mmCIF file of C-alpha atoms and ligand atoms in Angstrom:
data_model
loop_
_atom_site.group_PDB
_atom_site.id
_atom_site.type_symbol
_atom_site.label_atom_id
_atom_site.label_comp_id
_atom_site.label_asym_id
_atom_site.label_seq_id
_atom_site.Cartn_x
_atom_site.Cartn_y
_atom_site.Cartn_z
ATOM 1 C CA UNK U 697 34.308 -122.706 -134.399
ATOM 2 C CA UNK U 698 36.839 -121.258 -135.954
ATOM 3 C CA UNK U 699 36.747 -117.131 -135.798
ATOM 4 C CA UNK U 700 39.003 -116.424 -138.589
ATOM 5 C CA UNK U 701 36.871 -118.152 -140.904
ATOM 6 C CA UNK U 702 33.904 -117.178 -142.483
ATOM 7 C CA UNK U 703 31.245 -119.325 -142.182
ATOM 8 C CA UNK U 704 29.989 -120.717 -145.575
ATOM 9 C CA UNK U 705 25.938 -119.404 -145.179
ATOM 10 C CA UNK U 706 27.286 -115.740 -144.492
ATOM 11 C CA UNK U 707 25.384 -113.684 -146.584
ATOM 12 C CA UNK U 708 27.549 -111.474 -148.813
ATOM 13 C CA UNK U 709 27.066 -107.475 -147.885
ATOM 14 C CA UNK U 710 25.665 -106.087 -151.150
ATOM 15 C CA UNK U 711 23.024 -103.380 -150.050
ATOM 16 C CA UNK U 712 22.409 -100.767 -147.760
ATOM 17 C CA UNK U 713 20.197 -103.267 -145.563
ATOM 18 C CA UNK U 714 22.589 -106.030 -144.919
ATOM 19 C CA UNK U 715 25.057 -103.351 -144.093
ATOM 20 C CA UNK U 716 22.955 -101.752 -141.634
ATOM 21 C CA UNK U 717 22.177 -104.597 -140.113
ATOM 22 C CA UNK U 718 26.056 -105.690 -140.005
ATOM 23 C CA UNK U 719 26.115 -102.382 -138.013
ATOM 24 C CA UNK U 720 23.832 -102.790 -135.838
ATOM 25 C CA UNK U 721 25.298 -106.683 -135.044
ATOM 26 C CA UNK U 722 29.069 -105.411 -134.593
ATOM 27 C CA UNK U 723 27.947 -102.424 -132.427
ATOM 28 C CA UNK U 724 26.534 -104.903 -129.859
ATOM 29 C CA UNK U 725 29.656 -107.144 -129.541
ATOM 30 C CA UNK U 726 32.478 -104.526 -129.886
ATOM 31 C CA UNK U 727 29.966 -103.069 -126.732
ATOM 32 C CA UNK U 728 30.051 -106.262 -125.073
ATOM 33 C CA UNK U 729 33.975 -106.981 -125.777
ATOM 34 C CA UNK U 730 35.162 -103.681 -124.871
ATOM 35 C CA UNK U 731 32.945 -102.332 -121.948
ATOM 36 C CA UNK U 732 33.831 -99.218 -120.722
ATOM 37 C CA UNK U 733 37.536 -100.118 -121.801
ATOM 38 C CA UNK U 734 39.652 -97.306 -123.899
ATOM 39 C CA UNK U 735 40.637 -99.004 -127.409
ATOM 40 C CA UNK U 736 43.318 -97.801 -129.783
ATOM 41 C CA UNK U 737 43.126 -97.964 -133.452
ATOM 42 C CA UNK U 738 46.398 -96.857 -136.491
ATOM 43 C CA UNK U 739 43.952 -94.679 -138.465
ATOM 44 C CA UNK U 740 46.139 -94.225 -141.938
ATOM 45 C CA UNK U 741 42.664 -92.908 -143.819
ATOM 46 C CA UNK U 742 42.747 -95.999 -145.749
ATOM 47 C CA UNK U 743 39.459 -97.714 -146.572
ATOM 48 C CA UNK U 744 39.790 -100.704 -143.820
ATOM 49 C CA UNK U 745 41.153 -98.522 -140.693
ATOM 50 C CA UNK U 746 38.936 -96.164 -141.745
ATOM 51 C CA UNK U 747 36.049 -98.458 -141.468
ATOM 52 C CA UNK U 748 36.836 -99.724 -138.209
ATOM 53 C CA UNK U 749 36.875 -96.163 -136.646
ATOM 54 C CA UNK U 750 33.984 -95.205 -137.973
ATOM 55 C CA UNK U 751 32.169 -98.298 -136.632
ATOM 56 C CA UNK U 752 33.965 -98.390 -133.139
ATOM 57 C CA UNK U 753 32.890 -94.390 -132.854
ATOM 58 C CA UNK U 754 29.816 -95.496 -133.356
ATOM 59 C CA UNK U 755 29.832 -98.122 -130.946
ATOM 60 C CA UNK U 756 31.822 -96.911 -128.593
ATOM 61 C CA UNK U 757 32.457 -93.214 -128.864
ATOM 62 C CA UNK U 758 35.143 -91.303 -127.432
ATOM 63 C CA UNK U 759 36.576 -94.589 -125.940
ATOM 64 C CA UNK U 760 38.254 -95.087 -129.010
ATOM 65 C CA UNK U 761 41.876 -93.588 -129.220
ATOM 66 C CA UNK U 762 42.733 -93.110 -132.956
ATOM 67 C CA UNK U 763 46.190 -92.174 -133.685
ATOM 68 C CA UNK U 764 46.620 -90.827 -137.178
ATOM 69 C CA UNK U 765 50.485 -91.026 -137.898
ATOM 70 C CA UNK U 766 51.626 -88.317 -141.066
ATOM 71 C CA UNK U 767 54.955 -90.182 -142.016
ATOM 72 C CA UNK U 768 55.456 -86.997 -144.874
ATOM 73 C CA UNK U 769 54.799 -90.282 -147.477
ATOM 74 C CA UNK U 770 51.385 -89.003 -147.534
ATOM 75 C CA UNK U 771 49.244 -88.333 -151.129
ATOM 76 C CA UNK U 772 48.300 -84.026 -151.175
ATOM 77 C CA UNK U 773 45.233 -83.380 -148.583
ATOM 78 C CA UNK U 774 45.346 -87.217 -147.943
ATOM 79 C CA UNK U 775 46.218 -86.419 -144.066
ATOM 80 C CA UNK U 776 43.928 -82.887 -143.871
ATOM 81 C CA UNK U 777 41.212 -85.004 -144.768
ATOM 82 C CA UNK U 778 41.609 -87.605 -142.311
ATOM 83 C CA UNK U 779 41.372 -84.665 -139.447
ATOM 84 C CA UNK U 780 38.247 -83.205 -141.435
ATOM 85 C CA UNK U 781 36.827 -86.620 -141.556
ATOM 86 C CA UNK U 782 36.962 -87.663 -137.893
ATOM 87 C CA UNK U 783 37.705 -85.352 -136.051
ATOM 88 C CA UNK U 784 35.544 -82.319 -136.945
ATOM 89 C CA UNK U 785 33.140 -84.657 -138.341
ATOM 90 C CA UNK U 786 32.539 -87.514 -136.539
ATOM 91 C CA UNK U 787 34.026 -85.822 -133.392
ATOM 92 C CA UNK U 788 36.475 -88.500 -132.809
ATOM 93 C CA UNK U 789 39.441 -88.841 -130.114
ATOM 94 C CA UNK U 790 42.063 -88.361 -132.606
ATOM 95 C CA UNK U 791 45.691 -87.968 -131.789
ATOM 96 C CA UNK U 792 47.360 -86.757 -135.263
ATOM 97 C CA UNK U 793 51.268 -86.901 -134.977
ATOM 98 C CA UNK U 794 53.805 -85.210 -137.709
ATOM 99 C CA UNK U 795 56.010 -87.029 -138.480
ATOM 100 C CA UNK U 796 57.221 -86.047 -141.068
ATOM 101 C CA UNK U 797 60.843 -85.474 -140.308
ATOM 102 C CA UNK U 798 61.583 -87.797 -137.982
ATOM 103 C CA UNK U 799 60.508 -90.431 -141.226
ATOM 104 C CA UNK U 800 62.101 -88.348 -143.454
ATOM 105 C CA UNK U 801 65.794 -87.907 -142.248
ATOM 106 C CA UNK U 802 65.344 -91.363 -141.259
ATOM 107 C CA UNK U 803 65.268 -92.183 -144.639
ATOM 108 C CA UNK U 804 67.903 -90.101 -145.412
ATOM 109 C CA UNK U 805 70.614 -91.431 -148.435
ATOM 110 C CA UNK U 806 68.669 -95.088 -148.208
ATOM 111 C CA UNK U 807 67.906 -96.196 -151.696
ATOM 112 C CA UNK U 808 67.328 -99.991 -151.768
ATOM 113 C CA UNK U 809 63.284 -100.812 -152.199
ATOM 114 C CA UNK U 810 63.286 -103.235 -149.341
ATOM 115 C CA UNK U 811 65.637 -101.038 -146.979
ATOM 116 C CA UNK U 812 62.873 -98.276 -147.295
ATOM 117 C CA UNK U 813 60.240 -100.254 -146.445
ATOM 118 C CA UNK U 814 62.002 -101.567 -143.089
ATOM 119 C CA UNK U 815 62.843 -98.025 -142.435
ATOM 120 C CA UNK U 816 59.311 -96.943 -142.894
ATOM 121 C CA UNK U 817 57.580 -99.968 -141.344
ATOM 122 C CA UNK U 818 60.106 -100.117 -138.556
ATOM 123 C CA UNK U 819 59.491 -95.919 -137.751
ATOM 124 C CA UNK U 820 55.964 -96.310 -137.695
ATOM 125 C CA UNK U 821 55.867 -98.801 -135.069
ATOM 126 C CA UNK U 822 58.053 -97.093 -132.922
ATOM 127 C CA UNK U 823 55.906 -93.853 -133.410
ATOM 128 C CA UNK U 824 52.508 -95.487 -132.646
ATOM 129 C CA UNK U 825 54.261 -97.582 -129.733
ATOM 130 C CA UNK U 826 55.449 -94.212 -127.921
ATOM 131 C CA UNK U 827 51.635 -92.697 -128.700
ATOM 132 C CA UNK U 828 50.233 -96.245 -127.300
ATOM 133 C CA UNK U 829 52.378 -95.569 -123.939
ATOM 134 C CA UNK U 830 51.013 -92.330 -123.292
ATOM 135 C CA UNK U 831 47.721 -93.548 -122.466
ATOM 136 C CA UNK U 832 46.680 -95.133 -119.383
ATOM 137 C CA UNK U 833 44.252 -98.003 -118.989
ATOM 138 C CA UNK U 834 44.583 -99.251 -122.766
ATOM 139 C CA UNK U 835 43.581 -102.893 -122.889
ATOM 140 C CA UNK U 836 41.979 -103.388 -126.901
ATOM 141 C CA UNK U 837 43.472 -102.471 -129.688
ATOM 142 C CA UNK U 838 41.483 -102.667 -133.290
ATOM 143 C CA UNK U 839 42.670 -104.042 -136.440
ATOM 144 C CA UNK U 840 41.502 -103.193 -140.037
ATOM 145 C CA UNK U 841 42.451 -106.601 -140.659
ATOM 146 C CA UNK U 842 39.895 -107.526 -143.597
ATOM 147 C CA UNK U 843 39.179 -111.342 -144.881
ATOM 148 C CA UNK U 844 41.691 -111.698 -148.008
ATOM 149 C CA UNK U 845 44.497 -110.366 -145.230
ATOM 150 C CA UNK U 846 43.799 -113.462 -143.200
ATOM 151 C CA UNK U 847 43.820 -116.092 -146.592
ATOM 152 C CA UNK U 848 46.804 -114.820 -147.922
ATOM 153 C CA UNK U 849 48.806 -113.904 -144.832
ATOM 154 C CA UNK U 850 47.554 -116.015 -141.771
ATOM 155 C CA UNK U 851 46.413 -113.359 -140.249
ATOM 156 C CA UNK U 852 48.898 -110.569 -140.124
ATOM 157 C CA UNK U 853 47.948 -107.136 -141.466
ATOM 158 C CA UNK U 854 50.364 -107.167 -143.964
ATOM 159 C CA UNK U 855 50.648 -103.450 -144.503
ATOM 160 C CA UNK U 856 49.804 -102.744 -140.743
ATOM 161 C CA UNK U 857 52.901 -102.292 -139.425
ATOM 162 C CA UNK U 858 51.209 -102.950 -135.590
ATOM 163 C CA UNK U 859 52.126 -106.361 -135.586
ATOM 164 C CA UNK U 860 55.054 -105.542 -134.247
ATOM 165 C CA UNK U 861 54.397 -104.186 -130.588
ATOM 166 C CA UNK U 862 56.385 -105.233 -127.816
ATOM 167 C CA UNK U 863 55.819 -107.726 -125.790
ATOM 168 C CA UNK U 864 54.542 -105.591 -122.706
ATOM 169 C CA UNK U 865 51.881 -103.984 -125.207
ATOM 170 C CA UNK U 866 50.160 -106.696 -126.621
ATOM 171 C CA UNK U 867 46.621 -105.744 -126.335
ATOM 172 C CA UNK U 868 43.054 -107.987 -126.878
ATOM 173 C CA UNK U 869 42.523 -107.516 -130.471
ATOM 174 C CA UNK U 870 38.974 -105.406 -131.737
ATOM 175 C CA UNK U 871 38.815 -106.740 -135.451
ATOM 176 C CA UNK U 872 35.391 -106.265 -136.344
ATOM 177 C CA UNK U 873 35.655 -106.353 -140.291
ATOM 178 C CA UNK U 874 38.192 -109.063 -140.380
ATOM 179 C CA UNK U 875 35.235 -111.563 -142.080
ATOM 180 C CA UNK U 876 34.708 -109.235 -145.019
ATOM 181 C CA UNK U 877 35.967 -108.891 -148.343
ATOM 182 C CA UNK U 878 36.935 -105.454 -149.570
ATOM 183 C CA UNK U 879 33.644 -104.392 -151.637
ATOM 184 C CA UNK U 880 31.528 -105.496 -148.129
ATOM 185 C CA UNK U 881 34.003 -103.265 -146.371
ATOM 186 C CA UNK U 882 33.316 -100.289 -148.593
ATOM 187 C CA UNK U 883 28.988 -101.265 -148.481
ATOM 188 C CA UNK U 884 29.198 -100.965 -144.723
ATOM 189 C CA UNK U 885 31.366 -97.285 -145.034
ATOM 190 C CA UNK U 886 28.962 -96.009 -147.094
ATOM 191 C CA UNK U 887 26.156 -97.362 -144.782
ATOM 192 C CA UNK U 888 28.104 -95.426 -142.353
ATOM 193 C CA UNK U 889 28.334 -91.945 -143.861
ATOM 194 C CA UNK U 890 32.226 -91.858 -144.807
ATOM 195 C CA UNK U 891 32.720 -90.406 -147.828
ATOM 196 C CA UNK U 892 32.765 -91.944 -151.070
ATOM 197 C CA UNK U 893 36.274 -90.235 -151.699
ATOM 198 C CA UNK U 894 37.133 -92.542 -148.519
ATOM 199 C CA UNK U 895 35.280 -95.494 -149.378
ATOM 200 C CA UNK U 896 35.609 -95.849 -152.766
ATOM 201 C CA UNK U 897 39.806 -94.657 -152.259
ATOM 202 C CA UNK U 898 42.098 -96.938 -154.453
ATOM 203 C CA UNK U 899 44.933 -98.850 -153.156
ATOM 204 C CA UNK U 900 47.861 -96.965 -151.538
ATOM 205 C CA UNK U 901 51.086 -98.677 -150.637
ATOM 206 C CA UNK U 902 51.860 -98.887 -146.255
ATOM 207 C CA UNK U 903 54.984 -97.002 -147.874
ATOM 208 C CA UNK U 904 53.165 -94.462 -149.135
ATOM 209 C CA UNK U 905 54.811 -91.888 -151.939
ATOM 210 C CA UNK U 906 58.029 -93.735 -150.689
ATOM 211 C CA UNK U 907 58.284 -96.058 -153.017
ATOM 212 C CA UNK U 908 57.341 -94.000 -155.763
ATOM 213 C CA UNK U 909 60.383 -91.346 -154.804
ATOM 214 C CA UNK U 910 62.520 -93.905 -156.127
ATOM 215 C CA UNK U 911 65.841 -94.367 -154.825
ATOM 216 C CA UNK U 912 67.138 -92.288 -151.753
ATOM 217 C CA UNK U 913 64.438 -89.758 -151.211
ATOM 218 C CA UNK U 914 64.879 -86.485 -151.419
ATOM 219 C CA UNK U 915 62.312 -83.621 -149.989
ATOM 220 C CA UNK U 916 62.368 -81.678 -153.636
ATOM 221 C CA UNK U 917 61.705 -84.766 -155.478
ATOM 222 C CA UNK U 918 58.885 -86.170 -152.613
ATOM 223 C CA UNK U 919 57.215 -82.496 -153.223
ATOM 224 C CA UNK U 920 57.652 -82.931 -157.221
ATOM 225 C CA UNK U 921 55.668 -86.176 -156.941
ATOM 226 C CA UNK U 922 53.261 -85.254 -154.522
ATOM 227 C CA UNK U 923 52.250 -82.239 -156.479
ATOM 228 C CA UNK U 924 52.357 -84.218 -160.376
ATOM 229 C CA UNK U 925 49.879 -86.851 -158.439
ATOM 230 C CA UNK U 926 47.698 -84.650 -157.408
ATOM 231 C CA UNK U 927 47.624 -83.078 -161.202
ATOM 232 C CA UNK U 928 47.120 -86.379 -162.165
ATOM 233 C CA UNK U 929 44.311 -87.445 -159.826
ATOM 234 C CA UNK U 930 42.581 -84.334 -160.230
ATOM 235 C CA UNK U 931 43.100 -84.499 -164.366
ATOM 236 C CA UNK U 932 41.316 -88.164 -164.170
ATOM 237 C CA UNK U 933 39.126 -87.014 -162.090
ATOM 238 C CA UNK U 934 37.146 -84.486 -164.180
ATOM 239 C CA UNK U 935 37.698 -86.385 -167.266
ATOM 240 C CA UNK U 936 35.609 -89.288 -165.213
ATOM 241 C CA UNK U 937 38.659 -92.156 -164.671
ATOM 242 C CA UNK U 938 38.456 -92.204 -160.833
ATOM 243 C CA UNK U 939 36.546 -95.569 -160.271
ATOM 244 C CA UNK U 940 36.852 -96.812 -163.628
ATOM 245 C CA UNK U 941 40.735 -97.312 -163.929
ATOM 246 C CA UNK U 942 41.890 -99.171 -160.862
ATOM 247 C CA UNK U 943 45.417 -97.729 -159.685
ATOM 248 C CA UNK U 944 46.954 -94.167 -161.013
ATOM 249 C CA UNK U 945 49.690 -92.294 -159.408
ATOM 250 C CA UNK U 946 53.497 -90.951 -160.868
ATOM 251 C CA UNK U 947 56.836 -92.084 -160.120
ATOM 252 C CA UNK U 948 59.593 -89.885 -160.149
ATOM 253 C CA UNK U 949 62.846 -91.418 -160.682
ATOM 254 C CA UNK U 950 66.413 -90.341 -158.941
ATOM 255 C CA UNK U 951 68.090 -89.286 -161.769
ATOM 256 C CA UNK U 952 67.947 -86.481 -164.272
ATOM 257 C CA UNK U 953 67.711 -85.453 -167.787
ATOM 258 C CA UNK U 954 68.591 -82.471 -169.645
ATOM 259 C CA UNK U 955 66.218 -79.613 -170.677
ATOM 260 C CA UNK U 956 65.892 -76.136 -172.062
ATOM 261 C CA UNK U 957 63.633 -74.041 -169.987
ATOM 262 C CA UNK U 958 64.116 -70.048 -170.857
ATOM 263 C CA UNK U 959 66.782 -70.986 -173.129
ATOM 264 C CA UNK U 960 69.101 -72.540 -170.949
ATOM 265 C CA UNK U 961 69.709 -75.647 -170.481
ATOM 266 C CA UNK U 962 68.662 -77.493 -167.403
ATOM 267 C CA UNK U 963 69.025 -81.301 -165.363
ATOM 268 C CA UNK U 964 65.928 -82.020 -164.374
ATOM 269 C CA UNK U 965 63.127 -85.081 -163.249
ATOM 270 C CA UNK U 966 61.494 -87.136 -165.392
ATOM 271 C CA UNK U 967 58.164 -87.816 -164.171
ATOM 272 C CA UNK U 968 56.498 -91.144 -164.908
ATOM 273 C CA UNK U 969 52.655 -91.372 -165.155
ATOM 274 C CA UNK U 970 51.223 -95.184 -164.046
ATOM 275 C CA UNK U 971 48.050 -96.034 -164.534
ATOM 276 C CA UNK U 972 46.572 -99.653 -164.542
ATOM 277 C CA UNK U 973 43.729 -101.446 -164.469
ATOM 278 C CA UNK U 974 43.892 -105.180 -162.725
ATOM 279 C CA UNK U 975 41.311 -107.396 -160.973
ATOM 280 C CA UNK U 976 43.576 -108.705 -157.928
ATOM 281 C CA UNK U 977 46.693 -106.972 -158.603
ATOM 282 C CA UNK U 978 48.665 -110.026 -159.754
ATOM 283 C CA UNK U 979 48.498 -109.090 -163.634
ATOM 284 C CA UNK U 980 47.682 -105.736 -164.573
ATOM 285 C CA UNK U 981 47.049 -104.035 -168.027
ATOM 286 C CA UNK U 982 47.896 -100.386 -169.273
ATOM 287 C CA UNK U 983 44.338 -98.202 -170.282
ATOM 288 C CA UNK U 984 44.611 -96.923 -173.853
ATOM 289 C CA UNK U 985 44.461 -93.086 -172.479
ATOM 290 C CA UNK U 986 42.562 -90.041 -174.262
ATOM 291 C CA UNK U 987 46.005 -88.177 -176.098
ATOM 292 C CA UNK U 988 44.385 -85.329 -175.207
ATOM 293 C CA UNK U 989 44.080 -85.789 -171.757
ATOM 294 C CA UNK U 990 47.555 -87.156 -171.567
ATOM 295 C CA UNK U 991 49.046 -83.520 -172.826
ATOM 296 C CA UNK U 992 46.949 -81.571 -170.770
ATOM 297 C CA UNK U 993 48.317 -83.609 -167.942
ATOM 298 C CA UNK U 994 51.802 -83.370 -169.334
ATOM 299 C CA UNK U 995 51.614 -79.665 -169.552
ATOM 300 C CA UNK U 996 50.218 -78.962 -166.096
ATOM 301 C CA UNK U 997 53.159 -81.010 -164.861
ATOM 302 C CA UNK U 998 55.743 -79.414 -166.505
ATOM 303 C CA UNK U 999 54.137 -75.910 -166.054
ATOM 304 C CA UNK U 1000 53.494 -76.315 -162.285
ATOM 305 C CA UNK U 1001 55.460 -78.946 -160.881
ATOM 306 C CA UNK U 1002 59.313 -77.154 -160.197
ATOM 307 C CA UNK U 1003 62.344 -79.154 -161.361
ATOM 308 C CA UNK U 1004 60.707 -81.600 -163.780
ATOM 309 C CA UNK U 1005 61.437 -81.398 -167.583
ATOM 310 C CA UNK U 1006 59.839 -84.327 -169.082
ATOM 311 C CA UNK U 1007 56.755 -86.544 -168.596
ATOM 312 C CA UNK U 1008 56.485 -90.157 -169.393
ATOM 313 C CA UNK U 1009 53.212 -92.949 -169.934
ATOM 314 C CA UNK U 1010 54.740 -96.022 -168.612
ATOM 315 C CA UNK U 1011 53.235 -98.546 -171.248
ATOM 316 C CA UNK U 1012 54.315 -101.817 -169.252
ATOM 317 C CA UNK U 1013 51.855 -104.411 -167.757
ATOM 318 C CA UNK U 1014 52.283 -106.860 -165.373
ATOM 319 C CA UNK U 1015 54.394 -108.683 -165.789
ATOM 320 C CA UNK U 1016 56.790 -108.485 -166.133
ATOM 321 C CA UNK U 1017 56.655 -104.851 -164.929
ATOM 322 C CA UNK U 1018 55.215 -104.632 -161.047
ATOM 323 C CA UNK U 1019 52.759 -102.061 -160.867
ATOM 324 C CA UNK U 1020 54.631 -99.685 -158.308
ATOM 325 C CA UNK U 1021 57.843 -99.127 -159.398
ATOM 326 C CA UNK U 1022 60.162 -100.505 -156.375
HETATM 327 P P1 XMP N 1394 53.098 -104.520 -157.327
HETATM 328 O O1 XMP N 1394 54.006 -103.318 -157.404
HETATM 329 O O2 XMP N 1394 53.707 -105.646 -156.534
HETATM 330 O O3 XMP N 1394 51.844 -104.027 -156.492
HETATM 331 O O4 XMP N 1394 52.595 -104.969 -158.678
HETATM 332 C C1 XMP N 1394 50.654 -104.758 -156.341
HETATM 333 C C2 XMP N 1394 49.733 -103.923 -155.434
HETATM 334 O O5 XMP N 1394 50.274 -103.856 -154.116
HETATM 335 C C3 XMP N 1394 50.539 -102.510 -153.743
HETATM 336 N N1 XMP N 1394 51.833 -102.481 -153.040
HETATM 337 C C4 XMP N 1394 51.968 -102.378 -151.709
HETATM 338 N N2 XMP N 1394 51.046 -102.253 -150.738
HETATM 339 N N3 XMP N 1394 52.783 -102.168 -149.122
HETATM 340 C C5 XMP N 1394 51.466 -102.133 -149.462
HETATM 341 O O6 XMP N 1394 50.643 -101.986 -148.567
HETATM 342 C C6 XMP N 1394 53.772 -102.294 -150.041
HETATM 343 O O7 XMP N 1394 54.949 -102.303 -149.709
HETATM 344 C C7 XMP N 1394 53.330 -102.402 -151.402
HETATM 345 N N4 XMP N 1394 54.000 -102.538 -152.575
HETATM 346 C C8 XMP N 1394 53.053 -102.613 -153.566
HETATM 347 C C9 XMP N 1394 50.570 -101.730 -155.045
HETATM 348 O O8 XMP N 1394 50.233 -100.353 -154.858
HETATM 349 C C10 XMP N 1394 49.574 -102.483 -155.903
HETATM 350 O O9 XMP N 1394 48.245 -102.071 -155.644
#
């Protein structure tokens, strides 16, 4: 039988019981794959790795390595939570590596889309491979891979950059949620105790806030969008958008636009408010937003957020716009 397909009487994971009793199943084999071996795990915080970890902690303990790498690309109190999470939590053997500069002067005066991403994809292995050859006796290493990642790209994690370990550190792979589809995946975190802010997270580029910096990225202009998306999340939040549109974050472009802040004039961001709702991410529309929750939004930006002087509602749906903005 073929293990990377899912066999066509497996029950789809829609309550509480069927995920507890997918617990309970993968517990046993991860137990009987692993032994007492020590398994490693790419814990970004995202819904899928964070599945996994939860799962192999509970199976397995503190024989699972977890290395959580901050690449500075990171949403506000995206990486703090992942430490909250696990490791004061769930008391998890959590290695959490800044890496901030090392990504970010990396990334230094690169501004083509696809450049970036190599850059970024390209660091991160080489951070997680020098974590991965500090430890002794590592012979598993476990995969967030979920189902649609295996129809749509044969198997490869597409946004895990751990595909790419040398040859000398190819380890048995520990995949135990590779048969699900996403809303199983976030049935059996909840089952699980992981937050819902976790569980219920919405997509987030492997890239991170790097492809919303757009352009060469610049520390000022990371910290202006980091701080207008957390306005932004927060601002849906209360006014009850977080789980009803799919995908919201801002852009802010590389170039500048003049202003008049305390009557001079100044050159300043533009920053770009996306929001979209989709159902697979290959077309997306544009929610017809509350005006008045698009002001106060555009107000706490430009009262909070330093060097920005204007705030934009990108009306474009895919296509022909993509949804992220490089
Ligand atoms: P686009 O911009 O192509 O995005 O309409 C479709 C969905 O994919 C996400 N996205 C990415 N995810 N690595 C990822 O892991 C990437 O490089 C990447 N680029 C886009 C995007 O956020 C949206 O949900």
């Amino acid at each position: 039988m073929d293990s990377n397909k899912r066999p066509e009487d497996m029950k789809r994971i829609v309550t509480k019981e069927l995920a507890d009793q997918f617990i309970e199943e993968k517990i046993a084999e991860i137990r009987k794959q692993v032994g007492t071996g020590k398994v490693l795990l790419a814990l970004s915080g995202g819904v899928d790795s964070s599945v996994v970890a939860a799962l192999l902690i509970k199976a397995i303990g503190r024989q699972l390595v977890c290395v959580h790498v901050n690449h500075g690309l990171m949403r506000k109190g995206e990486s703090e939570q992942v430490l909250s999470v696990f490791r004061d939590q769930l008391s998890a053997n959590l290695i959490y590596v800044d890496a901030t500069d090392r990504f970010l002067d990396k990334l230094a005066g690169v501004s083509d889309p696809e450049a970036k991403r190599k850059v970024i994809g390209g660091e991160f292995i080489r951070v997680f491979e020098e974590e991965a050859r500090k430890q002794d006796n590592v012979k598993f290493l476990a995969q967030g891979t979920i189902y649609p990642d295996i129809i749509e790209s044969h198997g490869v994690k597409a946004h895990h950059n751990v595909g790419g370990l040398p040859d000398d550190l190819k380890f048995e792979l520990v995949e135990p949620v590779k048969l699900l589809f996403k809303d199983e995946v976030r049935e059996v975190g909840s089952a699980l105790g992981l937050p819902d802010s976790m569980v219920h997270r919405q997509p987030f580029p492997g890239p991170g806030l790097g492809v919303r910096c757009t352009g060469a990225i610049t520390r000022d202009r990371l910290a202006a969008l980091r701080e207008s998306d957390a306005i932004l999340r927060e601002e849906f939040d209360k006014a009850g958008l977080t789980g009803k549109v799919w995908q919201f974050f801002t852009v802010v472009p590389d170039y500048r636009s003049t202003g008049v802040r305390g009557g001079k004039r100044v050159f300043d961001w533009p920053v770009v408010i996306r929001a979209v709702n989709t159902v697979d991410a290959m077309s997306a529309t544009v929610p017809e937003l509350e005006w008045a929750l698009l002001k106060k939004i555009t107000a706490r930006i430009l009262d909070e957020v330093p060097g920005v002087c204007r705030v934009l509602y990108d009306l474009s749906p895919k296509g022909p716009a993509t949804i992220e903005w490089e």
